[in-house]
Coordinates of C-alpha atoms in Angstrom, one line a residue:
X254 CA 0.0 0.0 0.0
X255 CA 1.3 3.4 -0.9
X256 CA 2.3 6.0 1.7
X257 CA 1.1 9.5 2.0
X258 CA 4.3 10.7 0.4
X259 CA 3.7 8.4 -2.6
X260 CA 0.1 9.7 -2.8
X261 CA 1.3 13.3 -2.8
X262 CA 3.7 12.7 -5.7
X263 CA 1.1 10.9 -7.7
X264 CA -1.5 13.6 -7.0
X265 CA 0.8 16.5 -8.1
X266 CA 1.5 14.6 -11.3
X267 CA -2.3 14.5 -11.9
X268 CA -2.2 18.2 -11.6
X269 CA 0.2 18.3 -14.5
X270 CA 3.4 18.8 -12.5
X271 CA 6.4 17.3 -14.3
X272 CA 9.2 19.2 -12.5
X273 CA 9.8 20.4 -9.0
X274 CA 12.6 22.5 -7.4
X275 CA 13.7 21.1 -4.0
X276 CA 16.3 21.0 -1.3
X277 CA 16.3 18.0 1.0
X278 CA 16.3 17.8 4.8
X279 CA 15.2 15.4 7.6
X280 CA 12.0 17.3 8.1
X281 CA 10.9 16.2 4.6
X282 CA 13.0 13.1 4.5
X283 CA 10.3 10.5 3.8
X284 CA 9.0 12.6 0.9
X285 CA 12.5 13.0 -0.4
X286 CA 13.0 9.3 -0.3
X287 CA 9.8 8.6 -2.3
X288 CA 10.7 11.3 -4.8
X289 CA 13.9 9.3 -5.4
X290 CA 12.1 5.9 -5.5
X291 CA 9.4 7.1 -8.0
X292 CA 12.0 8.8 -10.1
X293 CA 14.0 5.6 -10.4
X294 CA 10.9 3.7 -11.3
X295 CA 10.1 6.2 -14.0
X296 CA 6.8 7.4 -12.6
X297 CA 8.0 10.4 -10.5
X298 CA 8.7 14.0 -11.3
X299 CA 11.9 15.7 -12.5
X300 CA 13.6 16.9 -9.3
X301 CA 15.9 19.9 -9.7
X302 CA 18.1 20.7 -6.7
X303 CA 19.8 24.1 -6.8
X304 CA 22.1 25.4 -4.1
X305 CA 19.6 27.1 -1.8
X306 CA 15.9 26.9 -0.9
X307 CA 15.4 30.6 -1.8
X308 CA 16.5 29.6 -5.3
X309 CA 14.0 26.7 -5.3
X310 CA 11.1 29.1 -4.7
X311 CA 12.4 31.6 -7.3
X312 CA 12.8 28.9 -9.8
X313 CA 9.3 27.6 -9.2
X314 CA 8.0 31.2 -9.6
X315 CA 9.9 31.6 -12.8
X316 CA 8.7 28.2 -14.1
X317 CA 5.1 29.3 -13.6
X318 CA 5.7 32.7 -15.3
X319 CA 7.4 31.2 -18.4
X320 CA 5.2 28.2 -18.9
X321 CA 1.8 29.1 -17.5
X322 CA 1.9 26.0 -15.3
X323 CA 1.8 25.8 -11.5
X324 CA 5.3 26.0 -10.1
X325 CA 6.3 23.6 -7.3
X326 CA 9.0 23.9 -4.7
X327 CA 9.9 21.6 -1.8
X328 CA 11.9 22.1 1.3
X329 CA 12.5 20.8 4.8
X330 CA 10.9 22.2 8.0
X331 CA 11.7 25.5 9.6
X332 CA 15.1 26.5 8.2
X333 CA 14.4 25.3 4.7
X334 CA 10.8 26.6 4.8
X335 CA 11.9 30.1 6.0
X336 CA 14.5 30.3 3.2
X337 CA 11.8 29.9 0.6
X338 CA 9.8 32.9 1.8
X339 CA 11.4 35.5 -0.5
X340 CA 10.7 33.5 -3.6
X341 CA 7.1 32.9 -2.5
X342 CA 6.6 36.6 -1.9
X343 CA 7.9 37.1 -5.4
X344 CA 5.1 34.8 -6.6
X345 CA 2.5 36.6 -4.5
X346 CA 3.6 40.1 -5.6
X347 CA 3.4 39.1 -9.3
X348 CA 0.2 37.0 -9.1
X349 CA 1.8 33.7 -10.0
X350 CA 0.5 30.2 -9.0
X351 CA 3.1 28.3 -7.0
X352 CA 2.6 25.4 -4.5
X353 CA 5.3 25.0 -1.8
X354 CA 5.5 21.6 0.1
X355 CA 7.4 22.0 3.3
X356 CA 8.3 19.4 5.9
X357 CA 7.5 19.6 9.6
X358 CA 8.4 17.7 12.7
X359 CA 6.1 14.9 13.9
X360 CA 2.5 15.6 15.1
X361 CA 3.3 15.0 18.7
X362 CA 5.9 17.8 18.6
X363 CA 3.5 20.6 17.7
X364 CA 3.8 23.5 20.2
X365 CA 6.5 21.8 22.3
X366 CA 9.6 23.8 21.2
X367 CA 11.6 20.9 19.8
X368 CA 14.3 21.4 17.3
X369 CA 13.1 22.9 14.0
X370 CA 9.4 22.9 15.1
X371 CA 7.8 26.2 14.5
X372 CA 4.3 27.3 13.7
X373 CA 4.6 27.1 9.9
X374 CA 1.0 27.9 9.3
X375 CA 1.4 31.2 11.1
X376 CA 4.6 31.9 9.3
X377 CA 3.1 31.4 5.8
X378 CA -0.3 33.0 6.6
X379 CA 0.6 36.3 4.9
X380 CA 2.3 35.0 1.8
X381 CA 0.0 32.1 0.9
X382 CA -3.6 32.2 -0.3
X383 CA -4.0 28.8 1.3
X384 CA -1.8 27.1 3.9
X385 CA -2.7 23.8 5.6
X386 CA -1.0 21.1 7.5
X387 CA -1.9 17.5 6.6
X388 CA -2.6 15.8 9.9
X389 CA -4.0 12.5 8.7
X390 CA -4.0 10.3 5.5
X391 CA -7.7 10.9 5.1
X392 CA -7.1 14.6 4.7
X393 CA -4.2 14.4 2.2
X394 CA -6.3 14.4 -1.0
X395 CA -8.4 17.4 -0.1
X396 CA -5.4 19.5 1.1
X397 CA -3.3 18.8 -2.0
X398 CA -6.2 19.5 -4.4
X399 CA -7.3 22.6 -2.6
X400 CA -3.7 24.0 -2.6
X401 CA -3.4 23.5 -6.3
X402 CA -6.9 24.6 -7.2
X403 CA -6.6 27.8 -5.0
X404 CA -3.2 28.7 -6.3
X405 CA -4.5 28.4 -9.9
X406 CA -7.7 30.3 -9.3
X407 CA -6.3 33.1 -7.2
X408 CA -2.9 33.3 -9.0
X409 CA -1.0 33.2 -5.7
X410 CA 1.3 30.8 -3.8
X411 CA -0.2 28.0 -1.6
X412 CA 1.6 26.0 1.1
X413 CA 1.2 22.4 2.1
X414 CA 2.8 21.5 5.5
X415 CA 3.6 17.8 5.7
X416 CA 4.7 16.5 9.1
X417 CA 7.5 13.8 9.1
X418 CA 5.4 11.0 10.6
X419 CA 2.4 11.7 8.3
X420 CA 4.7 11.4 5.3
X421 CA 5.2 7.7 6.1
X422 CA 1.7 6.8 7.0
X423 CA -0.3 4.5 4.8
X424 CA -2.4 6.3 2.3
X425 CA -6.1 5.7 2.3
X426 CA -9.0 6.4 0.0
X427 CA -11.1 9.1 1.7
X428 CA -14.1 7.3 3.2
X429 CA -17.7 8.4 2.9
X430 CA -17.9 9.8 6.4
X431 CA -18.8 12.9 8.2
X432 CA -15.9 15.5 8.2
X433 CA -14.1 13.8 5.4
X434 CA -13.8 15.6 2.0
X435 CA -13.4 13.8 -1.3
X436 CA -11.9 16.1 -3.9
X437 CA -10.8 16.1 -7.5
X438 CA -7.6 17.0 -9.2
X439 CA -9.3 19.2 -11.8
X440 CA -8.1 22.7 -12.4
X441 CA -10.7 25.5 -12.3
X442 CA -11.4 27.4 -15.6
X443 CA -10.0 30.9 -15.5
X444 CA -11.3 31.9 -18.9
X445 CA -13.7 34.3 -17.2
X446 CA -15.8 36.6 -19.3
X447 CA -17.7 39.4 -17.6
X448 CA -21.4 40.0 -18.3
X449 CA -21.8 41.1 -21.9
X450 CA -23.7 44.3 -20.9
X451 CA -20.5 45.3 -18.9
X452 CA -18.3 44.4 -21.9
X453 CA -20.5 46.7 -24.0
X454 CA -20.1 49.5 -21.5
X455 CA -16.4 49.2 -21.8
X456 CA -16.5 49.1 -25.6
X457 CA -18.6 52.3 -25.6
X458 CA -16.0 54.1 -23.6
X459 CA -13.3 53.0 -26.0
X460 CA -15.3 53.9 -29.0
X461 CA -15.9 57.4 -27.7
X462 CA -12.2 58.1 -27.2
X463 CA -10.1 60.0 -29.7
X464 CA -6.8 59.4 -28.0
X465 CA -6.9 55.9 -26.6
X466 CA -3.9 54.3 -24.8
X467 CA -3.7 50.6 -23.8
X468 CA -1.5 49.8 -20.8
X469 CA -0.7 46.1 -21.1
X470 CA 0.7 43.9 -18.4
X471 CA 1.8 40.3 -17.8
X472 CA -1.8 39.4 -17.1
X473 CA -2.4 39.7 -20.9
X474 CA 0.0 36.9 -21.8
X475 CA -1.7 34.7 -24.3
X476 CA -3.8 37.5 -25.6
X477 CA -1.2 39.2 -28.0
X478 CA -3.4 38.9 -31.1
X479 CA -6.5 40.1 -29.4
X480 CA -4.7 43.1 -27.8
X481 CA -3.3 44.1 -31.2
X482 CA -6.6 43.7 -33.0
X483 CA -8.4 45.8 -30.4
X484 CA -5.7 48.5 -30.6
X485 CA -5.9 48.6 -34.4
X486 CA -9.6 49.1 -34.2
X487 CA -9.4 51.7 -31.5
X488 CA -6.5 53.6 -33.1
X489 CA -4.7 53.1 -29.8
X490 CA -1.2 53.4 -28.7
X491 CA 0.2 50.6 -26.6
X492 CA 2.4 50.9 -23.5
X493 CA 3.6 47.7 -21.8
X494 CA 4.4 47.3 -18.1
X495 CA 7.9 45.9 -17.6
X496 CA 6.6 42.4 -17.0
X497 CA 4.4 42.7 -20.0
X498 CA 7.2 43.6 -22.3
X499 CA 7.0 40.3 -24.2
X500 CA 3.2 40.5 -24.6
X501 CA 3.3 43.0 -27.4
X502 CA 6.1 42.5 -30.1
X503 CA 8.6 45.3 -30.2
X504 CA 8.2 45.8 -34.0
X505 CA 4.6 47.0 -33.5
X506 CA 5.2 50.7 -34.4
X507 CA 2.7 52.1 -32.0
X508 CA 4.1 50.1 -29.1
X509 CA 6.1 52.6 -27.0
X510 CA 7.5 50.1 -24.5
X511 CA 7.4 51.1 -20.8
X512 CA 6.4 54.2 -18.9
X513 CA 8.0 55.7 -15.8
X514 CA 11.6 55.8 -14.5
X515 CA 12.7 53.1 -16.9
X516 CA 10.3 53.9 -19.7
X517 CA 10.3 56.1 -22.8
X518 CA 9.3 59.6 -23.6
X519 CA 6.7 58.6 -26.1
X520 CA 5.0 56.5 -23.4
X521 CA 5.1 59.5 -21.1
X522 CA 3.6 61.7 -23.8
X523 CA 0.8 59.1 -24.3
X524 CA -0.1 59.2 -20.7
X525 CA 0.0 63.0 -20.6
X526 CA -2.3 63.4 -23.6
X527 CA -4.6 60.4 -23.8
X528 CA -8.3 60.8 -23.2
X529 CA -9.0 57.1 -22.7
X530 CA -6.9 54.6 -20.8
X531 CA -7.5 50.8 -21.1
X532 CA -5.6 48.7 -18.5
X533 CA -5.2 45.1 -19.5
X534 CA -3.8 42.6 -17.0
X535 CA -1.6 45.1 -15.2
X536 CA -1.2 46.3 -11.7
X537 CA 1.2 49.1 -12.7
X538 CA 2.0 50.6 -9.3
X539 CA 3.3 54.1 -10.1
X540 CA 0.4 56.4 -9.9
X541 CA 2.4 59.5 -10.7
X542 CA 2.9 58.1 -14.2
X543 CA -0.8 57.6 -14.9
X544 CA -3.1 60.3 -16.3
X545 CA -4.3 63.1 -14.1
X546 CA -7.6 62.5 -12.3
X547 CA -10.4 63.4 -14.6
X548 CA -8.1 63.6 -17.7
X549 CA -9.1 60.2 -19.1
X550 CA -12.0 57.8 -19.0
X551 CA -10.7 54.4 -18.0
X552 CA -11.5 50.7 -18.4
X553 CA -9.7 47.9 -16.6
X554 CA -9.7 44.1 -17.3
X555 CA -8.1 41.8 -14.8
X556 CA -8.5 38.4 -13.1
X557 CA -7.6 39.9 -9.8
X558 CA -10.8 41.6 -8.7
X559 CA -9.2 43.3 -5.7
X560 CA -6.8 45.2 -8.1
X561 CA -9.5 46.6 -10.3
X562 CA -9.9 50.4 -10.1
X563 CA -7.0 50.5 -7.6
X564 CA -4.4 52.6 -9.4
X565 CA -6.7 55.0 -11.4
X566 CA -10.4 56.0 -11.0
X567 CA -11.7 53.6 -13.7
X568 CA -15.2 54.0 -15.1
X569 CA -15.7 50.3 -16.0
X570 CA -14.0 47.4 -14.2
X571 CA -14.2 44.0 -15.9
X572 CA -13.4 41.0 -13.8
X573 CA -12.2 38.6 -16.4
X574 CA -9.4 37.0 -18.4
X575 CA -7.9 39.5 -20.9
X576 CA -8.0 37.2 -23.9
X577 CA -11.6 35.9 -23.3
X578 CA -12.9 39.4 -22.5
X579 CA -11.3 41.0 -25.6
X580 CA -12.6 38.2 -27.8
X581 CA -16.1 39.1 -26.6
X582 CA -15.4 42.9 -27.0
X583 CA -13.8 42.9 -30.4
X584 CA -17.1 42.8 -32.4
X585 CA -18.4 45.7 -30.3
X586 CA -15.4 48.0 -31.1
X587 CA -15.8 50.4 -34.0
X588 CA -13.0 50.9 -36.5
X589 CA -11.4 54.4 -36.0
X590 CA -11.2 56.3 -39.3
X591 CA -8.8 59.0 -37.9
X592 CA -5.5 57.2 -37.0
X593 CA -3.5 60.4 -36.5
X594 CA -3.0 59.7 -32.8
X595 CA -1.6 56.3 -33.4
X596 CA 0.6 57.4 -36.3
X597 CA 2.0 60.3 -34.2
X598 CA 2.9 57.8 -31.5
X599 CA 4.6 55.6 -34.0
X600 CA 6.6 58.5 -35.5
X601 CA 7.8 59.6 -32.1
X602 CA 8.8 56.1 -31.0
X603 CA 10.9 55.8 -34.2
X604 CA 12.8 58.9 -33.2
X605 CA 13.1 57.7 -29.6
X606 CA 14.8 54.5 -30.7
X607 CA 17.4 56.6 -32.5
X608 CA 18.0 58.5 -29.3
X609 CA 18.4 55.3 -27.3
X610 CA 21.1 54.2 -29.8
X611 CA 22.8 57.6 -29.4
X612 CA 22.8 57.2 -25.6
X613 CA 24.3 53.7 -26.0
X614 CA 27.1 55.2 -28.0
X615 CA 28.1 57.8 -25.5
X616 CA 31.7 57.5 -24.2
X617 CA 32.3 57.7 -20.4
X618 CA 35.8 58.7 -19.2
X619 CA 35.8 56.2 -16.3
X620 CA 34.5 53.0 -17.7
X621 CA 32.3 51.3 -20.3
X622 CA 28.8 52.5 -21.1
X623 CA 26.3 50.0 -19.6
X624 CA 23.7 51.0 -22.2
X625 CA 26.2 49.8 -24.9
X626 CA 26.1 46.3 -23.5
X627 CA 22.3 46.1 -23.7
X628 CA 22.2 47.8 -27.1
X629 CA 24.7 45.3 -28.6
X630 CA 22.9 42.4 -27.0
X631 CA 19.5 43.6 -28.3
X632 CA 20.9 43.9 -31.9
X633 CA 21.9 40.2 -31.8
X634 CA 19.1 38.5 -29.9
X635 CA 18.3 35.2 -31.7
X636 CA 14.8 34.1 -32.5
X637 CA 12.8 32.7 -29.5
X638 CA 15.4 34.0 -27.0
X639 CA 14.5 34.3 -23.4
X640 CA 16.0 37.2 -21.5
X641 CA 15.9 37.7 -17.7
X642 CA 16.9 40.8 -15.9
X643 CA 17.6 41.6 -12.3
X644 CA 16.5 44.5 -10.0
X645 CA 18.5 47.7 -10.0
X646 CA 20.1 49.6 -12.9
X647 CA 20.0 46.3 -14.9
X648 CA 16.2 46.8 -15.1
X649 CA 16.7 50.3 -16.4
X650 CA 18.9 49.2 -19.2
X651 CA 16.6 46.2 -20.0
X652 CA 13.6 48.5 -20.2
X653 CA 15.4 51.2 -22.3
X654 CA 17.2 48.9 -24.7
X655 CA 15.9 45.3 -24.9
X656 CA 13.2 44.8 -27.6
X657 CA 11.5 41.5 -27.5
X658 CA 10.1 40.2 -30.8
X659 CA 7.2 37.8 -31.2
X660 CA 8.2 34.4 -29.8
X661 CA 10.7 35.8 -27.4
X662 CA 10.2 35.8 -23.6
X663 CA 11.4 38.0 -20.9
X664 CA 10.7 38.4 -17.2
X665 CA 12.0 39.6 -13.8
X666 CA 11.0 39.9 -10.2
X667 CA 8.4 42.6 -10.7
X668 CA 6.6 44.2 -7.8
X669 CA 8.9 42.6 -5.2
X670 CA 12.0 43.6 -7.3
X671 CA 14.1 41.1 -5.5
X672 CA 17.8 41.1 -6.2
X673 CA 19.4 37.9 -7.6
X674 CA 16.2 36.6 -9.2
X675 CA 17.6 36.9 -12.7
X676 CA 19.8 33.8 -12.3
X677 CA 17.2 31.3 -11.0
X678 CA 14.8 32.8 -13.5
X679 CA 17.2 32.0 -16.3
X680 CA 18.0 28.5 -15.1
X681 CA 14.3 27.7 -14.7
X682 CA 13.7 29.0 -18.2
X683 CA 16.4 26.8 -19.6
X684 CA 15.0 23.7 -18.0
X685 CA 11.5 24.6 -19.4
X686 CA 12.9 25.4 -22.9
X687 CA 16.2 23.7 -23.3
X688 CA 16.1 24.3 -27.1
X689 CA 16.2 28.1 -26.6
X690 CA 19.0 30.5 -26.0
X691 CA 18.7 32.0 -22.5
X692 CA 20.3 35.2 -21.4
X693 CA 20.6 36.4 -17.9
X694 CA 21.4 40.1 -17.3
X695 CA 22.5 40.8 -13.7
X696 CA 24.4 43.4 -11.7
X697 CA 27.5 42.4 -9.8
X698 CA 25.9 43.0 -6.4
X699 CA 23.0 40.6 -7.2
X700 CA 25.4 38.1 -8.8
X701 CA 27.3 37.9 -5.5
X702 CA 24.2 37.2 -3.5
X703 CA 23.4 33.7 -4.7
X704 CA 23.8 34.2 -8.4
X705 CA 27.4 32.9 -8.5
X706 CA 26.3 29.8 -6.7
X707 CA 23.8 29.1 -9.4
X708 CA 26.6 28.6 -11.9
X709 CA 27.2 25.5 -9.9
X710 CA 23.6 24.4 -10.5
X711 CA 24.1 25.1 -14.2
X712 CA 27.3 22.9 -14.2
X713 CA 25.4 20.1 -12.5
X714 CA 22.6 20.0 -15.0
X715 CA 24.3 21.2 -18.2
X716 CA 24.3 17.7 -19.8
X717 CA 20.5 17.6 -19.6
X718 CA 20.0 20.6 -21.8
X719 CA 20.1 18.7 -25.0
X720 CA 21.8 19.9 -28.2
X721 CA 21.4 23.6 -27.6
X722 CA 23.4 24.5 -24.5
X723 CA 23.7 28.3 -25.2
X724 CA 23.3 30.0 -21.8
X725 CA 24.7 33.5 -21.4
X726 CA 25.2 35.4 -18.1
X727 CA 26.0 39.1 -18.6
X728 CA 27.4 40.6 -15.3
X729 CA 27.3 44.4 -15.2
X730 CA 30.6 44.8 -13.3
X731 CA 30.8 48.3 -11.7
X732 CA 31.7 47.5 -8.1
X733 CA 28.7 49.4 -6.9
X734 CA 25.1 48.8 -5.8
X735 CA 24.4 51.4 -8.5
X736 CA 20.6 51.7 -8.3
X737 CA 20.6 52.4 -4.6
X738 CA 23.5 54.8 -5.1
X739 CA 21.5 56.9 -7.5
X740 CA 18.4 56.6 -5.3
X741 CA 20.3 58.0 -2.4
X742 CA 21.1 61.0 -4.5
X743 CA 17.9 61.6 -6.5
X744 CA 15.3 60.7 -3.8
X745 CA 17.0 61.9 -0.6
X746 CA 19.7 64.3 -1.7
X747 CA 22.4 62.3 0.1
X748 CA 25.9 61.5 -1.1
X749 CA 26.9 58.0 -1.8
X750 CA 28.2 56.2 1.2
X751 CA 30.8 53.9 -0.1
X752 CA 30.7 51.7 3.1
X753 CA 27.3 50.5 2.1
X754 CA 27.5 50.8 -1.7
X755 CA 30.8 49.4 -2.7
X756 CA 30.8 45.9 -4.1
X757 CA 34.1 43.9 -3.8
X758 CA 35.5 43.4 -7.3
X759 CA 35.6 39.7 -8.4
X760 CA 36.9 38.1 -11.6
X761 CA 33.6 36.8 -12.7
X762 CA 34.9 35.5 -16.0
X763 CA 37.6 33.7 -14.1
X764 CA 35.1 32.1 -11.8
X765 CA 33.2 30.8 -14.8
X766 CA 36.4 29.4 -16.2
X767 CA 37.1 27.6 -13.0
X768 CA 33.8 25.7 -13.6
X769 CA 34.7 24.9 -17.2
X770 CA 32.7 27.6 -18.8
X771 CA 33.6 30.3 -21.3
X772 CA 34.6 33.6 -19.6
X773 CA 34.8 36.8 -21.6
X774 CA 36.0 40.1 -20.2
X775 CA 35.2 43.5 -21.6
X776 CA 36.7 46.8 -20.4
X777 CA 36.1 49.0 -23.5
X778 CA 32.9 49.7 -25.4
X779 CA 34.3 48.6 -28.7
X780 CA 34.9 45.1 -27.3
X781 CA 31.3 44.5 -26.4
X782 CA 29.8 43.6 -29.8
X783 CA 32.4 40.9 -30.3
X784 CA 31.9 39.6 -26.8
X785 CA 28.1 39.2 -27.4
X786 CA 28.7 37.5 -30.7
X787 CA 31.1 35.1 -29.2
X788 CA 28.8 34.3 -26.4
X789 CA 25.7 33.8 -28.5
X790 CA 27.7 31.7 -31.0
X791 CA 29.0 29.4 -28.3
X792 CA 27.1 26.1 -27.7
X793 CA 27.7 26.2 -23.9
X794 CA 27.7 28.5 -20.9
X795 CA 29.3 31.9 -21.2
X796 CA 29.8 34.6 -18.5
X797 CA 30.5 38.1 -19.9
X798 CA 32.3 40.1 -17.3
X799 CA 31.4 43.6 -18.6
X800 CA 33.3 46.4 -16.8
X801 CA 31.2 49.5 -16.9
X802 CA 31.1 52.8 -15.1
X803 CA 29.3 53.1 -11.9
X804 CA 28.4 56.7 -12.7
X805 CA 26.1 56.3 -15.7
X806 CA 22.8 57.8 -14.5
X807 CA 19.6 55.7 -15.0
X808 CA 17.8 58.8 -16.3
X809 CA 14.0 58.8 -16.5
X810 CA 12.6 60.1 -19.8
X811 CA 11.6 63.4 -18.1
X812 CA 13.9 65.0 -15.5
X813 CA 11.9 66.5 -12.6
X814 CA 13.0 69.6 -10.6
X815 CA 13.1 67.3 -7.5
X816 CA 15.4 64.9 -9.4
X817 CA 17.8 67.7 -10.4
X818 CA 17.8 69.5 -7.0
X819 CA 18.3 66.4 -4.9
X820 CA 21.2 65.3 -7.1
X821 CA 22.8 68.7 -6.9
X822 CA 22.4 68.6 -3.1
X823 CA 24.1 65.2 -2.9
X824 CA 27.0 66.4 -5.0
X825 CA 27.4 69.5 -2.8
X826 CA 27.4 67.4 0.4
X827 CA 30.6 65.8 -0.8
X828 CA 29.6 62.8 -2.9
X829 CA 32.8 60.8 -3.3
X830 CA 31.9 60.0 -6.9
X831 CA 30.5 63.4 -7.5
X832 CA 32.9 64.8 -10.1
X833 CA 32.7 61.7 -12.4
X834 CA 28.9 61.3 -11.9
X835 CA 28.3 65.0 -12.8
X836 CA 30.2 64.6 -16.0
X837 CA 28.4 61.4 -16.9
X838 CA 25.0 62.9 -16.0
X839 CA 25.5 66.0 -18.1
X840 CA 25.6 64.0 -21.4
X841 CA 22.4 62.2 -20.6
X842 CA 20.6 65.4 -19.4
X843 CA 21.5 67.2 -22.6
X844 CA 20.3 64.3 -24.7
X845 CA 17.1 64.0 -22.7
X846 CA 16.3 67.7 -23.2
X847 CA 16.9 67.5 -27.0
X848 CA 14.7 64.5 -27.3
X849 CA 11.9 66.0 -25.2
X850 CA 11.6 68.9 -27.7
X851 CA 11.7 66.6 -30.7
X852 CA 8.9 64.5 -29.1
X853 CA 6.8 67.5 -28.4
X854 CA 7.1 68.7 -32.0
X855 CA 6.0 65.3 -33.3
X856 CA 2.6 65.5 -31.6
X857 CA 2.1 69.2 -32.3
X858 CA 2.6 70.3 -28.7
X859 CA 3.9 73.9 -28.7
X860 CA 4.7 73.9 -25.0
X861 CA 8.0 72.1 -25.5

């Protein structure tokens, strides 16, 4: 007779799980043993063991993001479980279905302060939409099914706590008895369509608009064609949130990429001048970059009802799946005859792309231009590439310069913006799509957290990646926690404190070579293009150790007075990098001012 552990493994397979990310320990030892037994017998799941439980949870989150499946991570009791919290919060913040299975000490130990016994239900209560301890074999079926069903329906992480002694108990078929639930391993349908009269109300708002802008997020994945058809009928411009970057192909001329600190000036102009805003699958959090109150009529479509109407006073809130809702709405949308708004947006974006290239070609006196690295990478992205990026200035350069064509994928830790996530995201992507080229872009501070360790995971599993082993890690080597350095200046008017900001310099290419990988070093801008070509042409793992200046400013598309004044205050207070940072900032500020005037002229705004 099977044990509870064997039942759990069989049940998660029924839920479509083929791969889990785990780290062993005695608190989950019986389940670990059965994972090994079923794997050897050929009826288990693919068990990937990285170097840390936090990586397990981040990989499960990334797997869910890239595949649309439920991600699964497994760890032992208290220490392993606690390590997974950051990755689970990443799933929660970005509305991703993940199920974590964590061990626990035996039932008799609950509340008795024995080693590694803690109240795990209380610990996970905030991060999980559902958390439950399996206390008997009769309960196992209902708990496992409810965790998976709830994670899928609510797009959040769920947690199953599995005590060590329960793991080894004999599994039973839930009896027909009072208090016993009998459940099914059937996923809920999430193709939700709002009432048609509400869809009609939304279509009427869009039809009445003359300057319509779509703000598209990751919640619109799978709805690319429907979004584009709706935008063409409405004569709309499209802005994508950073996590929605791959939803709309970059070669759509009226797609102006992101808005905000790491966005484009054409996107900012869209927001400033639109009269209708349509938010599709996005929880874009920066209200200062949305239209002024009363400026635009607004419609929102989202599967997360609590996030409807949250960021902007919307007129129609549609609780539904973006693809299914747009499919219902498309026949109700009228074809705009006047497409001057859309054409103006496309013209301005064309000029902005030329400006981004000019920014990438600027020379800095104290190191390479980080924009140049992303510019040269973008020019050479192979078809169906997957690109991950980390938090910090890496996200700025990714937003400004990476353009994902149809079929490509890209993602990052979004609302949580956790450092180091780019590496487990990239490795999870390569496991899910071994035939694709995967590129991780990461700062040196994040790479030192746990990212370097994950090269060991890559080495461990490289042979399983089939014929296409191209995996590229681009480390932005500037010996600085650069994003925080600039935030200290621009947000608080404080000089950089090197004691907190300096990152110890490491030979990242040499570390890669120690593991048998290809390491490439760049110190000059004119070396970058060749380095990228060598990396993408190599059927193996490459680490590009790109030495870049720490003083290149991550300039927003529009410089506010507060930004300028705070930066000046920081320099006047004796910023140790002030002289170099001032020189490097000046180039970008001049370029930004020129492009602002050009953009204003394109849309006929005489205020520029």
